[in-house]
PDB file of C-alpha atoms in Angstrom:
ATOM      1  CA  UNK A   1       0.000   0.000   0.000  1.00 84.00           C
ATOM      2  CA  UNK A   2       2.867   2.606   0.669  1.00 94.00           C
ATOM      3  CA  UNK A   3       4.389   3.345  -2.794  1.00 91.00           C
ATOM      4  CA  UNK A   4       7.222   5.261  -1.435  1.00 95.00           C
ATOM      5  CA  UNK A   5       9.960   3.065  -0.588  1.00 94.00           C
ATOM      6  CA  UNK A   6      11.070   5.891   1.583  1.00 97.00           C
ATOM      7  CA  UNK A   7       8.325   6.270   3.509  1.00 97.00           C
ATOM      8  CA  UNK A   8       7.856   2.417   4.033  1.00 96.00           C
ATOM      9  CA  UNK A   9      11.517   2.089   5.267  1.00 96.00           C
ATOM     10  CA  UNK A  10      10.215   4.790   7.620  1.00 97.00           C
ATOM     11  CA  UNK A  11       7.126   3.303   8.793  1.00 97.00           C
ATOM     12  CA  UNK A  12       8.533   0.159   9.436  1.00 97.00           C
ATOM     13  CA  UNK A  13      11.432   1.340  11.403  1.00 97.00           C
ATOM     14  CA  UNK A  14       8.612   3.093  14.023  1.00 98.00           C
ATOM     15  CA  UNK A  15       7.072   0.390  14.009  1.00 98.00           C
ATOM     16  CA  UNK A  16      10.303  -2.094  15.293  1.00 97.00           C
ATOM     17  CA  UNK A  17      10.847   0.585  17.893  1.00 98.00           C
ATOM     18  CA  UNK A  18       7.466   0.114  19.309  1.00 98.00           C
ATOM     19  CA  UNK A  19       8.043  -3.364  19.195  1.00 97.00           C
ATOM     20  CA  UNK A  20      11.627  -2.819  21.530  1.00 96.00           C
ATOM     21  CA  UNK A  21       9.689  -0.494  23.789  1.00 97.00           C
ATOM     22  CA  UNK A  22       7.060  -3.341  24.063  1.00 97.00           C
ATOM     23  CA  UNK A  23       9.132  -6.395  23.830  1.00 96.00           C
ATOM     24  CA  UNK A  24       9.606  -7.495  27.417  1.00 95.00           C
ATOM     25  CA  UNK A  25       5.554  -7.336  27.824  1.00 96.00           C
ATOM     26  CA  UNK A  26       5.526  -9.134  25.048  1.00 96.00           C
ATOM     27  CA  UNK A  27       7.507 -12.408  25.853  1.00 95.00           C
ATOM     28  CA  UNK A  28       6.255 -12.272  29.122  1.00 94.00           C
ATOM     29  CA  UNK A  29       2.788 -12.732  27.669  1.00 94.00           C
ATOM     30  CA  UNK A  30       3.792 -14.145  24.366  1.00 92.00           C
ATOM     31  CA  UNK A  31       6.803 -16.077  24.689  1.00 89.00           C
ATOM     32  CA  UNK A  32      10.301 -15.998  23.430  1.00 84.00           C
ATOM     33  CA  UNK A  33       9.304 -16.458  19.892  1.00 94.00           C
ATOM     34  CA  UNK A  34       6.600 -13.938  19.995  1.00 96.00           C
ATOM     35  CA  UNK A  35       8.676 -10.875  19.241  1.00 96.00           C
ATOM     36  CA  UNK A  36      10.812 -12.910  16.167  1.00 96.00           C
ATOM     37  CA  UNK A  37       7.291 -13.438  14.924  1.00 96.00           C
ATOM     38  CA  UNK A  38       5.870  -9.657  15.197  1.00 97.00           C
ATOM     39  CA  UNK A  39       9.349  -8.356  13.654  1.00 96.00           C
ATOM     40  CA  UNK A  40       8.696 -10.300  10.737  1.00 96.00           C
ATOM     41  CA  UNK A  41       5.178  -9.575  10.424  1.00 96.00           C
ATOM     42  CA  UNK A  42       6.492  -5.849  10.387  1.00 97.00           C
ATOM     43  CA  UNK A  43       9.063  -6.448   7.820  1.00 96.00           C
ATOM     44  CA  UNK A  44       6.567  -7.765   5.461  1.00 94.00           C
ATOM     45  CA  UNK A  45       3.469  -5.434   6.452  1.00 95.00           C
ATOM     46  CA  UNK A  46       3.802  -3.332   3.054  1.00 94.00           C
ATOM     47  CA  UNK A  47       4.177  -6.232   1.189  1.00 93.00           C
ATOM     48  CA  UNK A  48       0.783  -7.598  -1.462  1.00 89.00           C
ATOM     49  CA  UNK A  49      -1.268 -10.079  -0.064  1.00 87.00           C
ATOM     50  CA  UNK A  50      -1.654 -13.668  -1.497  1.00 86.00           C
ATOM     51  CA  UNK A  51      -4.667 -12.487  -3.229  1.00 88.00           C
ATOM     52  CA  UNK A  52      -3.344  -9.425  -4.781  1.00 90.00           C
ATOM     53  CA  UNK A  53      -0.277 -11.642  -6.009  1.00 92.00           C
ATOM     54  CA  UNK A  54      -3.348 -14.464  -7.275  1.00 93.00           C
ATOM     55  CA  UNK A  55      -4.701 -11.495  -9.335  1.00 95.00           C
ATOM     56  CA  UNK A  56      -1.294  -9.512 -10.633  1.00 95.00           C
ATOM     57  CA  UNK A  57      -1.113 -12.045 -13.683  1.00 96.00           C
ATOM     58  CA  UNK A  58      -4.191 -11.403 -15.036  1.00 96.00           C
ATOM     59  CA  UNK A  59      -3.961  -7.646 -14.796  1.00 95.00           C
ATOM     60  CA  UNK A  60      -0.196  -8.553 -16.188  1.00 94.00           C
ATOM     61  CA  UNK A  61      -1.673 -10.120 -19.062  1.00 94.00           C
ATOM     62  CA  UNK A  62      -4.784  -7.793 -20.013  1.00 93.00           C
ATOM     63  CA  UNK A  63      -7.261 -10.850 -18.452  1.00 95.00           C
ATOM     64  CA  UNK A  64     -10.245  -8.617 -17.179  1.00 95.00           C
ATOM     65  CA  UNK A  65     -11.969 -10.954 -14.355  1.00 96.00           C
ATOM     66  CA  UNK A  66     -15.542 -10.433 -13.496  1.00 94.00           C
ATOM     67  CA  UNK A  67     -16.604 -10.107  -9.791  1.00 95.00           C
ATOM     68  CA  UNK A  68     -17.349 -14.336  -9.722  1.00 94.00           C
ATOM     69  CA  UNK A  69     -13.745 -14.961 -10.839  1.00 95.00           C
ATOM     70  CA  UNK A  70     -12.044 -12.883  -8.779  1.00 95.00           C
ATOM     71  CA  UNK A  71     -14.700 -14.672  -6.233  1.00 94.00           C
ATOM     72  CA  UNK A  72     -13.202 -17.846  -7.114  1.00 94.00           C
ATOM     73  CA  UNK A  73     -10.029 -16.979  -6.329  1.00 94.00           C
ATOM     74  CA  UNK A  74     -10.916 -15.865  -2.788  1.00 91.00           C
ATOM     75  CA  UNK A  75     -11.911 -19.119  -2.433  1.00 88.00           C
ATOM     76  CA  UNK A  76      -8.802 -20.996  -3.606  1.00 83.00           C
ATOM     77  CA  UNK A  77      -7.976 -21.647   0.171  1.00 78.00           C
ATOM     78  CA  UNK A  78     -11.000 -24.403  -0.594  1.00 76.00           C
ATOM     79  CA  UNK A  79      -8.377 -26.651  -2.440  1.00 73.00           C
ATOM     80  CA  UNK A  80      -5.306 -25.591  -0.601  1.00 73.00           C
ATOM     81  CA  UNK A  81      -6.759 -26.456   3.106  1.00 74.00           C
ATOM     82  CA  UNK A  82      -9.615 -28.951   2.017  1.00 72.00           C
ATOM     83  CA  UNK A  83     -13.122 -28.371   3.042  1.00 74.00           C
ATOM     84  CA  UNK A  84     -15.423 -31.609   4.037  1.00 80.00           C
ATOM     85  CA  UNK A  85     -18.385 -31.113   1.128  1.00 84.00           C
ATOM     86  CA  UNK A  86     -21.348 -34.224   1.167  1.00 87.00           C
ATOM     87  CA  UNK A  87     -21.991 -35.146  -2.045  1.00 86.00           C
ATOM     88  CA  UNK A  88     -25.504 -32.939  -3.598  1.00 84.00           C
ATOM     89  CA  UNK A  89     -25.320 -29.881  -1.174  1.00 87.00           C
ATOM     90  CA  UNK A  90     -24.955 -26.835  -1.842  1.00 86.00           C
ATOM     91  CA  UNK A  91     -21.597 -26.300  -0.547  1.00 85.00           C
ATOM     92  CA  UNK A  92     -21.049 -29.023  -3.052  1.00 84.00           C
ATOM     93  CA  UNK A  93     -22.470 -26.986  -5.817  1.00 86.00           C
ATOM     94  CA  UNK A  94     -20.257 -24.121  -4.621  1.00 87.00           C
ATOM     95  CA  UNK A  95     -17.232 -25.788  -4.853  1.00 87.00           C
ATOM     96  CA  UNK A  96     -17.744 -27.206  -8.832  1.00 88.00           C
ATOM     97  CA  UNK A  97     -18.681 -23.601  -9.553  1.00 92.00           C
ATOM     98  CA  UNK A  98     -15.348 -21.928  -8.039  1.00 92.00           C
ATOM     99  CA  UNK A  99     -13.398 -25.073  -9.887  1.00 91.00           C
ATOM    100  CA  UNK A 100     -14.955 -24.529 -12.878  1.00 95.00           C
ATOM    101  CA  UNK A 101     -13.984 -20.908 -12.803  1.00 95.00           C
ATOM    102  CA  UNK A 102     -10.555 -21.763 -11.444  1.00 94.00           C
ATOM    103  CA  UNK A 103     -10.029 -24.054 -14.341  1.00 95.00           C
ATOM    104  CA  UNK A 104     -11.177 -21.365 -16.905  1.00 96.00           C
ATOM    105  CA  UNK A 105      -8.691 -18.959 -15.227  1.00 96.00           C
ATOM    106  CA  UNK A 106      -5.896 -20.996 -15.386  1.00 95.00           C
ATOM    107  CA  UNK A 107      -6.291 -22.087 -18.794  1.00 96.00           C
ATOM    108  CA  UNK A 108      -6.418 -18.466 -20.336  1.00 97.00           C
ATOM    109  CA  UNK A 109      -3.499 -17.655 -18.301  1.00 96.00           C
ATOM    110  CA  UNK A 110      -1.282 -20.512 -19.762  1.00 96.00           C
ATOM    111  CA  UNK A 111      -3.226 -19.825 -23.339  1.00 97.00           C
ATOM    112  CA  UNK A 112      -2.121 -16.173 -23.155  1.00 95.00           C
ATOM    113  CA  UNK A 113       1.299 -17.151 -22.040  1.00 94.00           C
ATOM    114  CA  UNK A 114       1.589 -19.123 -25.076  1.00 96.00           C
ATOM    115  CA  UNK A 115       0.676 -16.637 -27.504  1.00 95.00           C
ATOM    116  CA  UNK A 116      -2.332 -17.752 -28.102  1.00 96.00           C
ATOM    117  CA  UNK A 117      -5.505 -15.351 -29.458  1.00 94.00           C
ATOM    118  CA  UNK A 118      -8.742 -17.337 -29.767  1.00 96.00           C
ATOM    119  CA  UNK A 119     -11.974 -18.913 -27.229  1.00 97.00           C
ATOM    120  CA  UNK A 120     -11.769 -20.692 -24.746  1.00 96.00           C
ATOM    121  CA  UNK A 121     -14.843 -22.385 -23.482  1.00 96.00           C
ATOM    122  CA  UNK A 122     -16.244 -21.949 -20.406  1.00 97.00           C
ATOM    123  CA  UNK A 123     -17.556 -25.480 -18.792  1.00 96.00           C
ATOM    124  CA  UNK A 124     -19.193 -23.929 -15.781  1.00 96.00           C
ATOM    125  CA  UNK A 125     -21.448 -22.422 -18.797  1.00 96.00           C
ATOM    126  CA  UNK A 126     -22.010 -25.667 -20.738  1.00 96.00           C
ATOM    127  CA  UNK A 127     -22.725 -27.209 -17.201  1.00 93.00           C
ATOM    128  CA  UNK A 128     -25.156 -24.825 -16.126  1.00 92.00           C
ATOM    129  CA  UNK A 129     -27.836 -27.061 -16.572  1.00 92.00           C
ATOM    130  CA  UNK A 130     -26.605 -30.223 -14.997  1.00 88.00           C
ATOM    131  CA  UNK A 131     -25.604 -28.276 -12.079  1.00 87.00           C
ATOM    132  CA  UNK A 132     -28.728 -26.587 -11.904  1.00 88.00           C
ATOM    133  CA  UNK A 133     -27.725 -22.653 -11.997  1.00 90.00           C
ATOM    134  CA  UNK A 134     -28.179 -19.850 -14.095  1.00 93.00           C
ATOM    135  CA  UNK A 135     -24.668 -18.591 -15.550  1.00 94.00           C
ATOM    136  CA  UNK A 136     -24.811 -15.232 -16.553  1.00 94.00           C
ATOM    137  CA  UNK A 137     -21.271 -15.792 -18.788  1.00 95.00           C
ATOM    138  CA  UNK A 138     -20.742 -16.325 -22.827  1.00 96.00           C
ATOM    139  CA  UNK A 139     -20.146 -20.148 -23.501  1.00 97.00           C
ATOM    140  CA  UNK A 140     -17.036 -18.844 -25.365  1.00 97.00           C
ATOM    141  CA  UNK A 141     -15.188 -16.261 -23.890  1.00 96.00           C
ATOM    142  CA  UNK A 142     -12.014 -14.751 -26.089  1.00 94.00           C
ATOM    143  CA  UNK A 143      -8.465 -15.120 -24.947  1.00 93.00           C
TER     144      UNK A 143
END
């Protein structure tokens, strides 16, 4: 969020003096490890978040994402941390959606790595109806 290197060299050197004026409260309550841990929080506080580093490529490669894909990828923590879905529920629904979407995503991403200029189709689309939803996408969407 800062810009400014200068400024975020700044910041973050406050903040680690806060953290020395607070440190023996801290371990006290925290433990020895808890002020190694809030350091390196501070170090990387101006740094993007997973999401915003999920996202960069696509902005990188002129892939506009509408607010379900960029929904999808909010969701990729689904698939890394595993979610316990029964079989016909919603949740279950959910989940084919997002990796439907995910799928599409990653595709155009390697497609338009490649070079490639074309359509790509979009399964959550042709599975609209066996998934019973309403997708309010283009069966084809252009790379």
């Amino acid at each position: 969020p800062i810009t400014d290197k200068k400024i975020s060299k700044n910041f973050i050197a406050k903040l680690k003096e806060i953290l020395d004026a607070f440190s023996q409260d801290i371990v006290k309550l925290g433990g020895d490890n808890s002020v190694e841990i809030l350091r390196k929080n501070i170090e990387n506080i101006n740094k993007p978040t997973n999401r915003n580093k999920l996202l960069e490529p696509f902005n990188l490669n002129g892939i506009e994402l509408n607010s379900d894909e960029i929904d999808a990828i909010n969701h990729r923590n689904n698939f890394l941390h595993g979610r316990n879905i029964k079989e016909g529920t919603e949740d279950y629904k959910e989940i084919n959606q997002i990796s439907f979407r995910l799928n599409k995503l990653i595709n155009k991403l390697m497609l338009k790595h490649i070079g490639f200029t074309g359509y790509v189709v979009n399964h959550l689309k042709h599975n609209e109806k066996n998934l019973d939803i309403v997708v309010h996408e283009d069966l084809f969407e252009k790379v």
